[in-house]
């Protein structure tokens, strides 16, 4: 998996102060997408063990409290990304006590294949659905168009 950007401290992509990773790779290619540079799965930087370790370290940094991790892109559930995303999320659950996970995907929850569904136990909030330019609404919180749904899957304590 590749990634485009990593923000150690982010207050935009989910509630509270968070770590946010924008991954590479998206097959939806939604018209009006604000992040078209992330569509190519080969673009950006290699997501390696060093980067994974950095995210875990940042989530556990007591100097700047982070509520959790946000995954966007691109699409974290782009099929080639799922193994690396699953590995990262398992580590977050095991090593980062009390952190929540938010994930944005262009796939609908009902469309996820078995591999994509394997990440759901590790996600607290899933925002699903393609960005639809004709349904764009800047007043929406945490989503770009009104067809996208915020699913509260788990209440992580």
mmCIF file of C-alpha atoms in Angstrom:
data_model
loop_
_atom_site.group_PDB
_atom_site.id
_atom_site.type_symbol
_atom_site.label_atom_id
_atom_site.label_comp_id
_atom_site.label_asym_id
_atom_site.label_seq_id
_atom_site.Cartn_x
_atom_site.Cartn_y
_atom_site.Cartn_z
ATOM 1 C CA UNK A 1 0.000 0.000 0.000
ATOM 2 C CA UNK A 2 1.068 3.551 -0.650
ATOM 3 C CA UNK A 3 -0.043 6.723 1.085
ATOM 4 C CA UNK A 4 -0.135 10.372 0.070
ATOM 5 C CA UNK A 5 -0.177 12.268 3.334
ATOM 6 C CA UNK A 6 0.008 11.617 7.020
ATOM 7 C CA UNK A 7 -1.016 14.228 9.561
ATOM 8 C CA UNK A 8 0.302 13.581 13.068
ATOM 9 C CA UNK A 9 -2.131 16.172 14.443
ATOM 10 C CA UNK A 10 -5.440 16.758 12.650
ATOM 11 C CA UNK A 11 -8.663 18.400 13.861
ATOM 12 C CA UNK A 12 -10.663 18.247 10.603
ATOM 13 C CA UNK A 13 -11.160 14.561 9.717
ATOM 14 C CA UNK A 14 -13.257 13.305 12.603
ATOM 15 C CA UNK A 15 -13.959 14.456 16.148
ATOM 16 C CA UNK A 16 -11.233 15.714 18.438
ATOM 17 C CA UNK A 17 -7.525 15.732 17.725
ATOM 18 C CA UNK A 18 -6.542 12.786 15.540
ATOM 19 C CA UNK A 19 -3.875 11.144 13.434
ATOM 20 C CA UNK A 20 -5.003 11.015 9.794
ATOM 21 C CA UNK A 21 -3.647 8.895 6.958
ATOM 22 C CA UNK A 22 -4.601 9.506 3.325
ATOM 23 C CA UNK A 23 -3.886 6.315 1.388
ATOM 24 C CA UNK A 24 -3.306 5.904 -2.359
ATOM 25 C CA UNK A 25 -5.614 3.923 -4.629
ATOM 26 C CA UNK A 26 -9.231 4.496 -5.582
ATOM 27 C CA UNK A 27 -11.297 2.953 -8.343
ATOM 28 C CA UNK A 28 -14.352 5.181 -7.857
ATOM 29 C CA UNK A 29 -12.833 8.315 -9.422
ATOM 30 C CA UNK A 30 -15.788 10.458 -8.392
ATOM 31 C CA UNK A 31 -16.427 13.579 -10.430
ATOM 32 C CA UNK A 32 -15.490 16.585 -8.312
ATOM 33 C CA UNK A 33 -13.215 14.607 -5.991
ATOM 34 C CA UNK A 34 -10.967 16.966 -4.037
ATOM 35 C CA UNK A 35 -8.231 14.339 -3.788
ATOM 36 C CA UNK A 36 -7.729 13.081 -7.364
ATOM 37 C CA UNK A 37 -3.968 12.819 -6.862
ATOM 38 C CA UNK A 38 -4.598 9.806 -4.603
ATOM 39 C CA UNK A 39 -6.418 7.685 -7.208
ATOM 40 C CA UNK A 40 -3.319 5.918 -8.568
ATOM 41 C CA UNK A 41 -2.339 3.140 -6.112
ATOM 42 C CA UNK A 42 1.315 3.541 -7.148
ATOM 43 C CA UNK A 43 1.399 7.255 -6.261
ATOM 44 C CA UNK A 44 2.689 8.704 -3.048
ATOM 45 C CA UNK A 45 4.997 6.956 -0.597
ATOM 46 C CA UNK A 46 5.362 3.330 0.426
ATOM 47 C CA UNK A 47 3.455 2.533 3.621
ATOM 48 C CA UNK A 48 6.005 0.469 5.501
ATOM 49 C CA UNK A 49 6.631 -0.801 9.039
ATOM 50 C CA UNK A 50 8.388 2.464 9.923
ATOM 51 C CA UNK A 51 5.282 4.480 8.983
ATOM 52 C CA UNK A 52 3.005 2.049 10.808
ATOM 53 C CA UNK A 53 5.210 2.333 13.913
ATOM 54 C CA UNK A 54 5.076 6.147 13.667
ATOM 55 C CA UNK A 55 1.260 6.150 13.691
ATOM 56 C CA UNK A 56 1.185 3.879 16.756
ATOM 57 C CA UNK A 57 3.758 6.088 18.495
ATOM 58 C CA UNK A 58 1.780 9.251 17.696
ATOM 59 C CA UNK A 59 -1.510 7.752 18.899
ATOM 60 C CA UNK A 60 0.168 6.894 22.205
ATOM 61 C CA UNK A 61 1.978 10.250 22.583
ATOM 62 C CA UNK A 62 0.929 11.622 25.975
ATOM 63 C CA UNK A 63 2.141 15.155 25.142
ATOM 64 C CA UNK A 64 -0.581 15.644 22.499
ATOM 65 C CA UNK A 65 -3.684 13.587 23.242
ATOM 66 C CA UNK A 66 -5.249 12.080 20.122
ATOM 67 C CA UNK A 67 -8.780 10.739 20.241
ATOM 68 C CA UNK A 68 -8.075 8.325 17.428
ATOM 69 C CA UNK A 69 -7.106 7.498 13.861
ATOM 70 C CA UNK A 70 -8.816 8.599 10.643
ATOM 71 C CA UNK A 71 -8.256 6.743 7.363
ATOM 72 C CA UNK A 72 -9.158 8.374 4.062
ATOM 73 C CA UNK A 73 -7.675 8.661 0.631
ATOM 74 C CA UNK A 74 -7.906 7.462 -2.036
ATOM 75 C CA UNK A 75 -9.865 4.628 -0.505
ATOM 76 C CA UNK A 76 -8.625 2.589 2.457
ATOM 77 C CA UNK A 77 -10.863 -0.255 1.266
ATOM 78 C CA UNK A 78 -9.438 -0.272 -2.274
ATOM 79 C CA UNK A 79 -8.856 -4.057 -2.547
ATOM 80 C CA UNK A 80 -5.050 -3.863 -2.694
ATOM 81 C CA UNK A 81 -5.032 -1.692 0.479
ATOM 82 C CA UNK A 82 -7.092 -3.994 2.684
ATOM 83 C CA UNK A 83 -4.253 -6.218 4.008
ATOM 84 C CA UNK A 84 -2.116 -3.256 5.151
ATOM 85 C CA UNK A 85 -5.142 -1.410 6.579
ATOM 86 C CA UNK A 86 -6.237 -4.518 8.489
ATOM 87 C CA UNK A 87 -2.750 -4.999 9.930
ATOM 88 C CA UNK A 88 -2.599 -1.341 11.038
ATOM 89 C CA UNK A 89 -6.060 -1.452 12.614
ATOM 90 C CA UNK A 90 -5.270 -4.645 14.536
ATOM 91 C CA UNK A 91 -2.203 -2.920 15.984
ATOM 92 C CA UNK A 92 -4.223 0.173 16.900
ATOM 93 C CA UNK A 93 -6.710 -1.988 18.828
ATOM 94 C CA UNK A 94 -3.935 -3.962 20.567
ATOM 95 C CA UNK A 95 -1.480 -1.146 21.297
ATOM 96 C CA UNK A 96 -3.496 2.089 21.522
ATOM 97 C CA UNK A 97 -5.941 1.825 24.390
ATOM 98 C CA UNK A 98 -9.148 3.793 24.013
ATOM 99 C CA UNK A 99 -8.523 5.208 20.518
ATOM 100 C CA UNK A 100 -11.357 5.270 18.011
ATOM 101 C CA UNK A 101 -11.057 4.646 14.272
ATOM 102 C CA UNK A 102 -12.933 6.508 11.533
ATOM 103 C CA UNK A 103 -12.717 5.312 7.922
ATOM 104 C CA UNK A 104 -14.026 6.885 4.692
ATOM 105 C CA UNK A 105 -14.756 4.673 1.685
ATOM 106 C CA UNK A 106 -16.490 5.079 -1.656
ATOM 107 C CA UNK A 107 -17.953 1.594 -1.326
ATOM 108 C CA UNK A 108 -21.352 1.182 0.303
ATOM 109 C CA UNK A 109 -21.415 -0.934 3.443
ATOM 110 C CA UNK A 110 -23.749 -3.397 1.712
ATOM 111 C CA UNK A 111 -21.310 -3.776 -1.225
ATOM 112 C CA UNK A 112 -18.225 -4.773 0.770
ATOM 113 C CA UNK A 113 -16.644 -8.105 -0.082
ATOM 114 C CA UNK A 114 -15.442 -10.551 2.577
ATOM 115 C CA UNK A 115 -11.917 -9.116 2.740
ATOM 116 C CA UNK A 116 -13.206 -5.554 3.076
ATOM 117 C CA UNK A 117 -15.692 -6.639 5.737
ATOM 118 C CA UNK A 118 -12.811 -8.113 7.762
ATOM 119 C CA UNK A 119 -11.782 -4.588 8.809
ATOM 120 C CA UNK A 120 -15.218 -3.675 10.201
ATOM 121 C CA UNK A 121 -14.627 -5.061 13.733
ATOM 122 C CA UNK A 122 -11.733 -2.586 14.051
ATOM 123 C CA UNK A 123 -13.646 0.500 12.847
ATOM 124 C CA UNK A 124 -15.859 2.612 15.076
ATOM 125 C CA UNK A 125 -17.296 4.885 12.395
ATOM 126 C CA UNK A 126 -17.550 4.143 8.672
ATOM 127 C CA UNK A 127 -18.525 6.884 6.228
ATOM 128 C CA UNK A 128 -19.573 5.139 3.031
ATOM 129 C CA UNK A 129 -20.644 5.971 -0.501
ATOM 130 C CA UNK A 130 -19.156 7.719 -3.488
ATOM 131 C CA UNK A 131 -18.939 11.493 -3.531
ATOM 132 C CA UNK A 132 -21.814 12.712 -5.717
ATOM 133 C CA UNK A 133 -21.142 16.205 -6.997
ATOM 134 C CA UNK A 134 -24.853 16.847 -7.640
ATOM 135 C CA UNK A 135 -25.545 16.052 -3.968
ATOM 136 C CA UNK A 136 -22.597 18.032 -2.566
ATOM 137 C CA UNK A 137 -23.447 20.013 0.545
ATOM 138 C CA UNK A 138 -20.777 21.985 2.417
ATOM 139 C CA UNK A 139 -22.973 22.113 5.534
ATOM 140 C CA UNK A 140 -22.683 18.346 6.060
ATOM 141 C CA UNK A 141 -20.375 17.222 8.838
ATOM 142 C CA UNK A 142 -17.706 14.611 7.968
ATOM 143 C CA UNK A 143 -19.063 13.936 4.478
ATOM 144 C CA UNK A 144 -19.146 15.738 1.168
ATOM 145 C CA UNK A 145 -22.461 14.713 -0.337
ATOM 146 C CA UNK A 146 -25.845 13.825 1.133
ATOM 147 C CA UNK A 147 -25.847 10.245 -0.222
ATOM 148 C CA UNK A 148 -22.904 9.344 2.008
ATOM 149 C CA UNK A 149 -23.894 7.693 5.287
ATOM 150 C CA UNK A 150 -22.163 7.880 8.662
ATOM 151 C CA UNK A 151 -22.388 4.403 10.212
ATOM 152 C CA UNK A 152 -21.618 4.145 13.932
ATOM 153 C CA UNK A 153 -20.439 0.527 14.002
ATOM 154 C CA UNK A 154 -18.950 0.336 17.489
ATOM 155 C CA UNK A 155 -18.700 2.531 20.520
ATOM 156 C CA UNK A 156 -15.049 2.076 21.408
ATOM 157 C CA UNK A 157 -14.177 2.725 25.028
#
